[in-house]
Short mmCIF file of N, CA, C and O in Angstrom, two decimals:
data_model
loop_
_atom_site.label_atom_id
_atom_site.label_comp_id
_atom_site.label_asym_id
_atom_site.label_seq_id
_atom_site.Cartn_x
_atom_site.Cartn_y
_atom_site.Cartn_z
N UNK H 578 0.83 -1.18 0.00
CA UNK H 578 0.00 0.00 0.00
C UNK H 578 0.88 1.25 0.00
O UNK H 578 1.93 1.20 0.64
N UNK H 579 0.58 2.26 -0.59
CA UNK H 579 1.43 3.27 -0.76
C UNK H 579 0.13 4.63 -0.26
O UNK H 579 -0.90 5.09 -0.77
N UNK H 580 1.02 4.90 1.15
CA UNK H 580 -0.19 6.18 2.26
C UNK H 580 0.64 7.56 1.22
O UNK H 580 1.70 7.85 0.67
N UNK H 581 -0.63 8.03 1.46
CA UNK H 581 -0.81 9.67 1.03
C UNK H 581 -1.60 10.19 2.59
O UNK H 581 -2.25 9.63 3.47
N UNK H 582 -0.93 12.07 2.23
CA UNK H 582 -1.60 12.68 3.41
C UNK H 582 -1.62 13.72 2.40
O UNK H 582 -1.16 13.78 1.26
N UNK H 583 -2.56 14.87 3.43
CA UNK H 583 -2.56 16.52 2.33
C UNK H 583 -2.77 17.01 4.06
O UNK H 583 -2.83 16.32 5.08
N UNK H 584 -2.84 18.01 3.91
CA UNK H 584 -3.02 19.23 4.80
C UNK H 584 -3.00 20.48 4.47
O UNK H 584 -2.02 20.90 3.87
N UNK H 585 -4.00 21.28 4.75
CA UNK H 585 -4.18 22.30 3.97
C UNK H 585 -5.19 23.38 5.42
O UNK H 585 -6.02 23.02 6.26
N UNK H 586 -4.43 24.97 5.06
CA UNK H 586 -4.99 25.62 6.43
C UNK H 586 -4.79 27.02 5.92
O UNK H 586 -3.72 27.18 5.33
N UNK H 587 -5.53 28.00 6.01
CA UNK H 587 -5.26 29.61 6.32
C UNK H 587 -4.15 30.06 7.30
O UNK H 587 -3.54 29.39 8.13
N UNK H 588 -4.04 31.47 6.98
CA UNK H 588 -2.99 32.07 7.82
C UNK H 588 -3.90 32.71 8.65
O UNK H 588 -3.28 33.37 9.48
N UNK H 589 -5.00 32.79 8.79
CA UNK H 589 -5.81 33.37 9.30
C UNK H 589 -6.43 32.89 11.03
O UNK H 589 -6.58 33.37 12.16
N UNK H 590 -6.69 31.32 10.10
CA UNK H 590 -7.30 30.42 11.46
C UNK H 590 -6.34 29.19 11.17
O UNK H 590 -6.61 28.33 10.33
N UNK H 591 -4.95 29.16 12.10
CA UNK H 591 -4.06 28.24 11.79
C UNK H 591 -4.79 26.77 12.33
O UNK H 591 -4.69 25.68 11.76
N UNK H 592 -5.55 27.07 13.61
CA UNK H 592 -6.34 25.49 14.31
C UNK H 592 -7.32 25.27 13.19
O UNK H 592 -7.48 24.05 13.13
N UNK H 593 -8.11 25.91 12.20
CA UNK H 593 -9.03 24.86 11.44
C UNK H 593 -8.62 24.51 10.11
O UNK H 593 -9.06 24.86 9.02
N UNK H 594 -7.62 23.68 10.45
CA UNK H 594 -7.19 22.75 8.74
C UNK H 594 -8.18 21.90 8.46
O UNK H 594 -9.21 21.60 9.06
N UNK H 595 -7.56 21.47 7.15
CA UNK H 595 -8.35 20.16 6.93
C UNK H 595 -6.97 18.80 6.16
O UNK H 595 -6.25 18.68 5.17
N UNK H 596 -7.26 18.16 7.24
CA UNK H 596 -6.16 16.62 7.34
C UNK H 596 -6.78 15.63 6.51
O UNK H 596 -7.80 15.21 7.05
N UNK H 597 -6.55 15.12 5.41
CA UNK H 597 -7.46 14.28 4.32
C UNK H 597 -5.76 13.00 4.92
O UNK H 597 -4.72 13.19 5.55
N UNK H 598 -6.54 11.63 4.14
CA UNK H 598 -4.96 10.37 4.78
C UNK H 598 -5.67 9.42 3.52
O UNK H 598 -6.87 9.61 3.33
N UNK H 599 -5.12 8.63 2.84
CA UNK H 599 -5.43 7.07 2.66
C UNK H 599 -4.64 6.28 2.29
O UNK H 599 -3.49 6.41 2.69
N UNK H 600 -4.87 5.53 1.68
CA UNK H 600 -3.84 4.21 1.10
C UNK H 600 -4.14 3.94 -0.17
O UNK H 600 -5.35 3.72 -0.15
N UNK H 601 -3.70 3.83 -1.41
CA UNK H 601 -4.01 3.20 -2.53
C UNK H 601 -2.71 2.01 -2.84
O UNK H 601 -1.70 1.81 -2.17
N UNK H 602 -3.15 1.36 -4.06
CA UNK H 602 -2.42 0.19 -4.07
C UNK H 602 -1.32 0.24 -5.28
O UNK H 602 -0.64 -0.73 -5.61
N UNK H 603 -1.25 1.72 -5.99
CA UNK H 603 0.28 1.91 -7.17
C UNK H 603 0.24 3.21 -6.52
O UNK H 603 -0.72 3.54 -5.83
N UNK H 604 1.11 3.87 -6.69
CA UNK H 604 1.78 4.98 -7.20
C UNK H 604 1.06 5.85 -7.91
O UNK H 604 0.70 6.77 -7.19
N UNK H 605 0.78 5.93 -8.75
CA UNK H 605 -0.28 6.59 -9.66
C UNK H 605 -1.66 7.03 -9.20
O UNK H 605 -2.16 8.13 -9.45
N UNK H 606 -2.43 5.70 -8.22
CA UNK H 606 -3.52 5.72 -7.61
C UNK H 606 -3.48 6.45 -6.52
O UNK H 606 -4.48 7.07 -6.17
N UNK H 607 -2.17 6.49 -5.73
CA UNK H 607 -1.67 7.50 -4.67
C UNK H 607 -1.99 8.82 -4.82
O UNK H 607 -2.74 9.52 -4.14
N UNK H 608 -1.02 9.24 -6.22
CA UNK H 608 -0.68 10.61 -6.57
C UNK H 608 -2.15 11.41 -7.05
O UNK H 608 -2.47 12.47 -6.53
N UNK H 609 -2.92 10.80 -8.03
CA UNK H 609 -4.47 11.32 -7.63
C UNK H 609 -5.01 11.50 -6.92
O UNK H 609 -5.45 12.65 -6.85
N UNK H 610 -5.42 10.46 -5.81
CA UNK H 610 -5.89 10.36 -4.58
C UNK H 610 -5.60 11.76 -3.78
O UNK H 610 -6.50 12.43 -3.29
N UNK H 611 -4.50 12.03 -3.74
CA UNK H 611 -3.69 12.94 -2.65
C UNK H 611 -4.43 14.51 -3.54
O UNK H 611 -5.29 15.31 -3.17
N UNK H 612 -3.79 14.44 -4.51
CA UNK H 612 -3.97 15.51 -5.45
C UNK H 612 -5.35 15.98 -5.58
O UNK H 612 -5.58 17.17 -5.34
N UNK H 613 -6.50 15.04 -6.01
CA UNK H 613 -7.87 15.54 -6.06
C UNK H 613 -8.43 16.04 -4.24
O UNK H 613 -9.18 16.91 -3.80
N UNK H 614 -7.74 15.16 -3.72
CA UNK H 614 -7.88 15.71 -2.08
C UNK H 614 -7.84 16.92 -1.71
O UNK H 614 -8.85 17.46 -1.26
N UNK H 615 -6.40 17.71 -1.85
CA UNK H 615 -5.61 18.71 -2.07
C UNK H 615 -6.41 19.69 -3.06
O UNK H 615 -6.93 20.77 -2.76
N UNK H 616 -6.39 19.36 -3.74
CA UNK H 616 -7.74 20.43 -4.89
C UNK H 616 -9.11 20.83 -4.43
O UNK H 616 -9.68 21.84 -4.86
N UNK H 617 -9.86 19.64 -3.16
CA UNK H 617 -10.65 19.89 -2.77
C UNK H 617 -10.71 20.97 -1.18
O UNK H 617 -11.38 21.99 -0.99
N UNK H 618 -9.97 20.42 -0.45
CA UNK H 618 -9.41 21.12 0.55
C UNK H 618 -9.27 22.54 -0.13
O UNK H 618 -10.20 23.34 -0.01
N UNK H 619 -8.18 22.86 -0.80
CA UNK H 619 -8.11 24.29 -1.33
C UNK H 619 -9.23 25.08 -1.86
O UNK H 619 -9.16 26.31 -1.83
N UNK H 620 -10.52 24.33 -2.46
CA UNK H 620 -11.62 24.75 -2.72
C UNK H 620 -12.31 25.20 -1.72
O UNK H 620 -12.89 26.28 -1.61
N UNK H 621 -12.20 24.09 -0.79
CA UNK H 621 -13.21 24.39 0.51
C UNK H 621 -12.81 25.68 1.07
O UNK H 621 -13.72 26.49 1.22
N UNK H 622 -11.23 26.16 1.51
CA UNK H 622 -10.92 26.80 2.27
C UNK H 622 -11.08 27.94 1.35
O UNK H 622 -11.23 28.96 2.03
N UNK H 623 -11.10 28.13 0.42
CA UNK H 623 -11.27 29.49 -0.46
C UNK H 623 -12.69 29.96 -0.62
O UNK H 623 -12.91 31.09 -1.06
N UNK H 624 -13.88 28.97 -0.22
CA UNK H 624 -15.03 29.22 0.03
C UNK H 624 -15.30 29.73 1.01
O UNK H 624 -16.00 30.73 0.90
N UNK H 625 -14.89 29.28 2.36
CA UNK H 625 -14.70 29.94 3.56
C UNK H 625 -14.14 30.96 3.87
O UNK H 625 -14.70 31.83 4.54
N UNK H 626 -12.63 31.08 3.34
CA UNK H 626 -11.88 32.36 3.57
C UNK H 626 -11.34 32.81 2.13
O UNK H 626 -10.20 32.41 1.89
N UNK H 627 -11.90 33.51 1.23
CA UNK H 627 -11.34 34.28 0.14
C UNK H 627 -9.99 35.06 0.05
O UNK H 627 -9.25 35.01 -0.93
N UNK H 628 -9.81 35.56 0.83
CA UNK H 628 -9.14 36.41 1.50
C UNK H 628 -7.97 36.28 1.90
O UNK H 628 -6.97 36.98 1.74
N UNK H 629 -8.22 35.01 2.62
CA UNK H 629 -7.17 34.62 3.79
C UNK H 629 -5.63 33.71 2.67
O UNK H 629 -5.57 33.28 1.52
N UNK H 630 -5.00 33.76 3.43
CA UNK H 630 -3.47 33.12 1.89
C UNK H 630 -3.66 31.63 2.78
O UNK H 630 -3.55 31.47 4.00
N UNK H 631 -3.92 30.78 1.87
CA UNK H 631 -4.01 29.44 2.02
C UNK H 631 -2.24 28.56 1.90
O UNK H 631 -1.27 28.76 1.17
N UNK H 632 -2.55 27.52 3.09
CA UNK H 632 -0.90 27.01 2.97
C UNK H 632 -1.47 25.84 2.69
O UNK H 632 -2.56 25.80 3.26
N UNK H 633 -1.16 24.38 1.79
CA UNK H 633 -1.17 23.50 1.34
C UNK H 633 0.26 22.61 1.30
O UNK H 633 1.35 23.13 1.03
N UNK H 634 0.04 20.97 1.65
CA UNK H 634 1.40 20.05 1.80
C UNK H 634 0.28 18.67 1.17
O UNK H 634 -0.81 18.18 1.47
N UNK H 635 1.34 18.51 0.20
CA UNK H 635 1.18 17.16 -0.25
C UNK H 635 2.08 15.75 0.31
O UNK H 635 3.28 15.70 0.57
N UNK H 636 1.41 15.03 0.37
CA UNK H 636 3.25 13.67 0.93
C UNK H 636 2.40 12.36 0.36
O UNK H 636 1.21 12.08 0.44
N UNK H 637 3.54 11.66 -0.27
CA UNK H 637 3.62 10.96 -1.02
C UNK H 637 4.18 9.62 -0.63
O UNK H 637 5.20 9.35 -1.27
N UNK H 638 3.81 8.72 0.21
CA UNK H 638 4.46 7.40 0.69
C UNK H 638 6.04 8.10 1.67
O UNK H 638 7.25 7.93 1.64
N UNK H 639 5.10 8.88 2.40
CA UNK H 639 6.31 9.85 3.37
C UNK H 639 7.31 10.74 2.27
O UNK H 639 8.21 11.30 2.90
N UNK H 640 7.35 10.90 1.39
CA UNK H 640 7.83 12.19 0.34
C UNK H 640 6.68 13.04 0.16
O UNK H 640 5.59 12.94 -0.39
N UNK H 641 7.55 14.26 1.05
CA UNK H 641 6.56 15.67 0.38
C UNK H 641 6.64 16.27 -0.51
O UNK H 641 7.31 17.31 -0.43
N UNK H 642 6.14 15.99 -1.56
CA UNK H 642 5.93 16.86 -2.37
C UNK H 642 5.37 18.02 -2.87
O UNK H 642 5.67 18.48 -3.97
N UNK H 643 4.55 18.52 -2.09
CA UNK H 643 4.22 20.39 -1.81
C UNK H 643 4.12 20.38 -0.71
O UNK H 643 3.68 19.62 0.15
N UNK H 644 4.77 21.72 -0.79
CA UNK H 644 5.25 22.52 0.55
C UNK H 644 4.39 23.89 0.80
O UNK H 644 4.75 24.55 1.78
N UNK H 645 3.53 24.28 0.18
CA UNK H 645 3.62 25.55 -0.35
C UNK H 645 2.55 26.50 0.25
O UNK H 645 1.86 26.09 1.18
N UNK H 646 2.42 27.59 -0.18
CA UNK H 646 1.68 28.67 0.06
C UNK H 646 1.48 29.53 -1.20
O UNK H 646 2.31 29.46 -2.10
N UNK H 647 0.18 30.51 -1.32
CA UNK H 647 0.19 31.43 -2.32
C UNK H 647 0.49 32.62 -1.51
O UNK H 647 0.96 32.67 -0.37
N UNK H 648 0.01 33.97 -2.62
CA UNK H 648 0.54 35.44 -2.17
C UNK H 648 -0.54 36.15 -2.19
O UNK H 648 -1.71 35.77 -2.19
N UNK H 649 -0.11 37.23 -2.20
CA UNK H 649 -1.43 38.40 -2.79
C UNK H 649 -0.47 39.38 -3.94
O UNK H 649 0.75 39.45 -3.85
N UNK H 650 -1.19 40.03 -4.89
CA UNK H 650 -1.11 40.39 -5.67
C UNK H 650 -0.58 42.12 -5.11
O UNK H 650 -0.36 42.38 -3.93
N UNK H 651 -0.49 43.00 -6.10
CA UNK H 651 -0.46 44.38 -6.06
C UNK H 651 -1.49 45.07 -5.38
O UNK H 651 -1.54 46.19 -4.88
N UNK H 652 -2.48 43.91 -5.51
CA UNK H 652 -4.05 44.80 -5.11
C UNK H 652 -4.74 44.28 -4.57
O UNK H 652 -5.96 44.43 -4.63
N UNK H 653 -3.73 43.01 -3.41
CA UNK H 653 -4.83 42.49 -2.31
C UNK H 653 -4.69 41.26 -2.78
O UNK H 653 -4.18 40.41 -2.05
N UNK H 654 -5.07 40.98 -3.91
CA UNK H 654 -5.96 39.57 -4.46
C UNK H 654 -5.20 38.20 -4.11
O UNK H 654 -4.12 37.99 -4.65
N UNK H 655 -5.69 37.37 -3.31
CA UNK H 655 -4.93 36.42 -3.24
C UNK H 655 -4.59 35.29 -4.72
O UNK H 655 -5.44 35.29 -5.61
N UNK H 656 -3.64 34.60 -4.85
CA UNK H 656 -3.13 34.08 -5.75
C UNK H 656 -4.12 32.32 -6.09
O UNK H 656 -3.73 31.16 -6.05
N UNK H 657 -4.61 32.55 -6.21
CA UNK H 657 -5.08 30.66 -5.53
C UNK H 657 -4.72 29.79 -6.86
O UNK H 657 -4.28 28.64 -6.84
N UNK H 658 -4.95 30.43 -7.80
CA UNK H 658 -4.87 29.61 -9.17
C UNK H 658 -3.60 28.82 -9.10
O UNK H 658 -3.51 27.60 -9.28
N UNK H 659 -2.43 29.83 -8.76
CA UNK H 659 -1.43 29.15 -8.74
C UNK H 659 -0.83 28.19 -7.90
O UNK H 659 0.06 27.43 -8.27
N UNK H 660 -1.37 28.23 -6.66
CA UNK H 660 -1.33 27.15 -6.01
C UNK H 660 -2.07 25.91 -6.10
O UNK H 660 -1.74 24.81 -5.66
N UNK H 661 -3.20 26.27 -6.79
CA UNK H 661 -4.29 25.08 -7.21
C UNK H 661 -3.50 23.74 -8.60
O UNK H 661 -3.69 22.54 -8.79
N UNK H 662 -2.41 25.00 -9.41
CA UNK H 662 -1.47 24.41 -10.32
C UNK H 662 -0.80 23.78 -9.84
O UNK H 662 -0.69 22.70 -10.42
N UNK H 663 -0.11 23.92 -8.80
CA UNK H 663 1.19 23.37 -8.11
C UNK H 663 0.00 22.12 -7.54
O UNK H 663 0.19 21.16 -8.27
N UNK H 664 -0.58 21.95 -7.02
CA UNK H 664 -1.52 20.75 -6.58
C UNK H 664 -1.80 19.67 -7.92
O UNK H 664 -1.42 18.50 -7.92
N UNK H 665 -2.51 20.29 -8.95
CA UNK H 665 -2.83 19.47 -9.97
C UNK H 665 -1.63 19.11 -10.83
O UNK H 665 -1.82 18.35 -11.78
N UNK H 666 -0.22 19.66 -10.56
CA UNK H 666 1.00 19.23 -10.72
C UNK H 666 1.83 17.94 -10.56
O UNK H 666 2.45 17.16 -11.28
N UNK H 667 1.53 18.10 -9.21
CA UNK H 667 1.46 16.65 -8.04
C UNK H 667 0.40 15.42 -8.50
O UNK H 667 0.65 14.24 -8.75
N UNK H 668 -1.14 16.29 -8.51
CA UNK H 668 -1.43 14.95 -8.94
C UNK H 668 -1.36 14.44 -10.40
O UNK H 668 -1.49 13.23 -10.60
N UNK H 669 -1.17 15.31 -11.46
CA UNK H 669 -1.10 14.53 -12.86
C UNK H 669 0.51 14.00 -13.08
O UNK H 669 0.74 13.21 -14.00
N UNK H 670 1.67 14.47 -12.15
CA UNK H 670 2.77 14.07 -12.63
C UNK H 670 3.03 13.05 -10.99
O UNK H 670 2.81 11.84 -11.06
N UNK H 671 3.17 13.25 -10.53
CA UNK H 671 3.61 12.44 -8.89
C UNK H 671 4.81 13.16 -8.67
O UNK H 671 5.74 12.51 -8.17
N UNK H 672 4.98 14.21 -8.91
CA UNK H 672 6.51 14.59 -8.70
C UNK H 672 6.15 16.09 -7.69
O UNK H 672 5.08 16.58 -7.35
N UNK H 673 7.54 16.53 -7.44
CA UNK H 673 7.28 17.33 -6.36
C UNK H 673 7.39 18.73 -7.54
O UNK H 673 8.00 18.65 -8.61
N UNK H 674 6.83 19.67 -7.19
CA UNK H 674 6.45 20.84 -7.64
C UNK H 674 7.50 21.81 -7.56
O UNK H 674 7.79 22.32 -6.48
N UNK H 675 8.06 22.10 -8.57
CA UNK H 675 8.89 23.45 -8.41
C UNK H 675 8.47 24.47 -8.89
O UNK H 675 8.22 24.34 -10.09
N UNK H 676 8.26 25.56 -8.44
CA UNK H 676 8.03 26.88 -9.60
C UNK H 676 9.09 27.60 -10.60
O UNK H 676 10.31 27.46 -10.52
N UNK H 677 8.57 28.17 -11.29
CA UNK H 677 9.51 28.93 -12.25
C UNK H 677 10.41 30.27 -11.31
O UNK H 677 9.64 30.99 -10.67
N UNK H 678 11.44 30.51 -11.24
CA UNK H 678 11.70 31.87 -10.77
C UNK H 678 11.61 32.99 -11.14
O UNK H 678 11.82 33.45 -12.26
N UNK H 679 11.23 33.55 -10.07
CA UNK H 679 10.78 35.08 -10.25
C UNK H 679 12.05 36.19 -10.25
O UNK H 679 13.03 36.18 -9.50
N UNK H 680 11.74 37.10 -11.27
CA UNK H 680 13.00 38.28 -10.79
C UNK H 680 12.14 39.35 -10.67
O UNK H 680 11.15 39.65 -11.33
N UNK H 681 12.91 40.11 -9.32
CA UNK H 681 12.07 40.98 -8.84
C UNK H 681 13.05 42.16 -9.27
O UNK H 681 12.74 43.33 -9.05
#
């Protein structure tokens, strides 16, 4: 069996995450599993808190593969798309997520 976890929480209200866990039986079945989890969690919490900058962790048979957080923009707006990418990253590839770099 190959365990997946996600965890996913605001900066806002650090005590109400949401802890998703299971087991699938390849690799592949894992990395969805975790990933559509992770996509949902981030949905939920962006329904609840718009606002608030959402932190998200993927792990993968004890490999984490997202670590991450979004931002806010010039004008407030939080970033979610791009963290929602870095999730559906994880789950269509199983690999850990890097971003492109930024020059500021």
């Amino acid at each position: 069996m190959i365990c997946w976890s996600i965890t996913a929480h605001t900066n806002t209200h650090l005590d109400n995450g949401i802890l998703d866990a299971g087991a699938e039986t390849t690799y592949t079945d894992a990395h969805h599993a975790a990933g559509d989890a992770a996509l949902a969690a981030l949905a939920d919490l962006v329904d609840q808190e718009p606002h608030a900058i959402p932190f998200l962790s993927i792990s993968i048979d004890d490999n984490p593969l997202l670590l991450a957080c979004t931002s806010k923009d010039e004008h407030g707006n939080v970033d979610h798309a791009a963290l929602a990418a870095a999730a559906t990253h994880v789950r269509d590839t199983g690999t850990a997520y890097t971003p492109e770099p930024t020059l500021y």
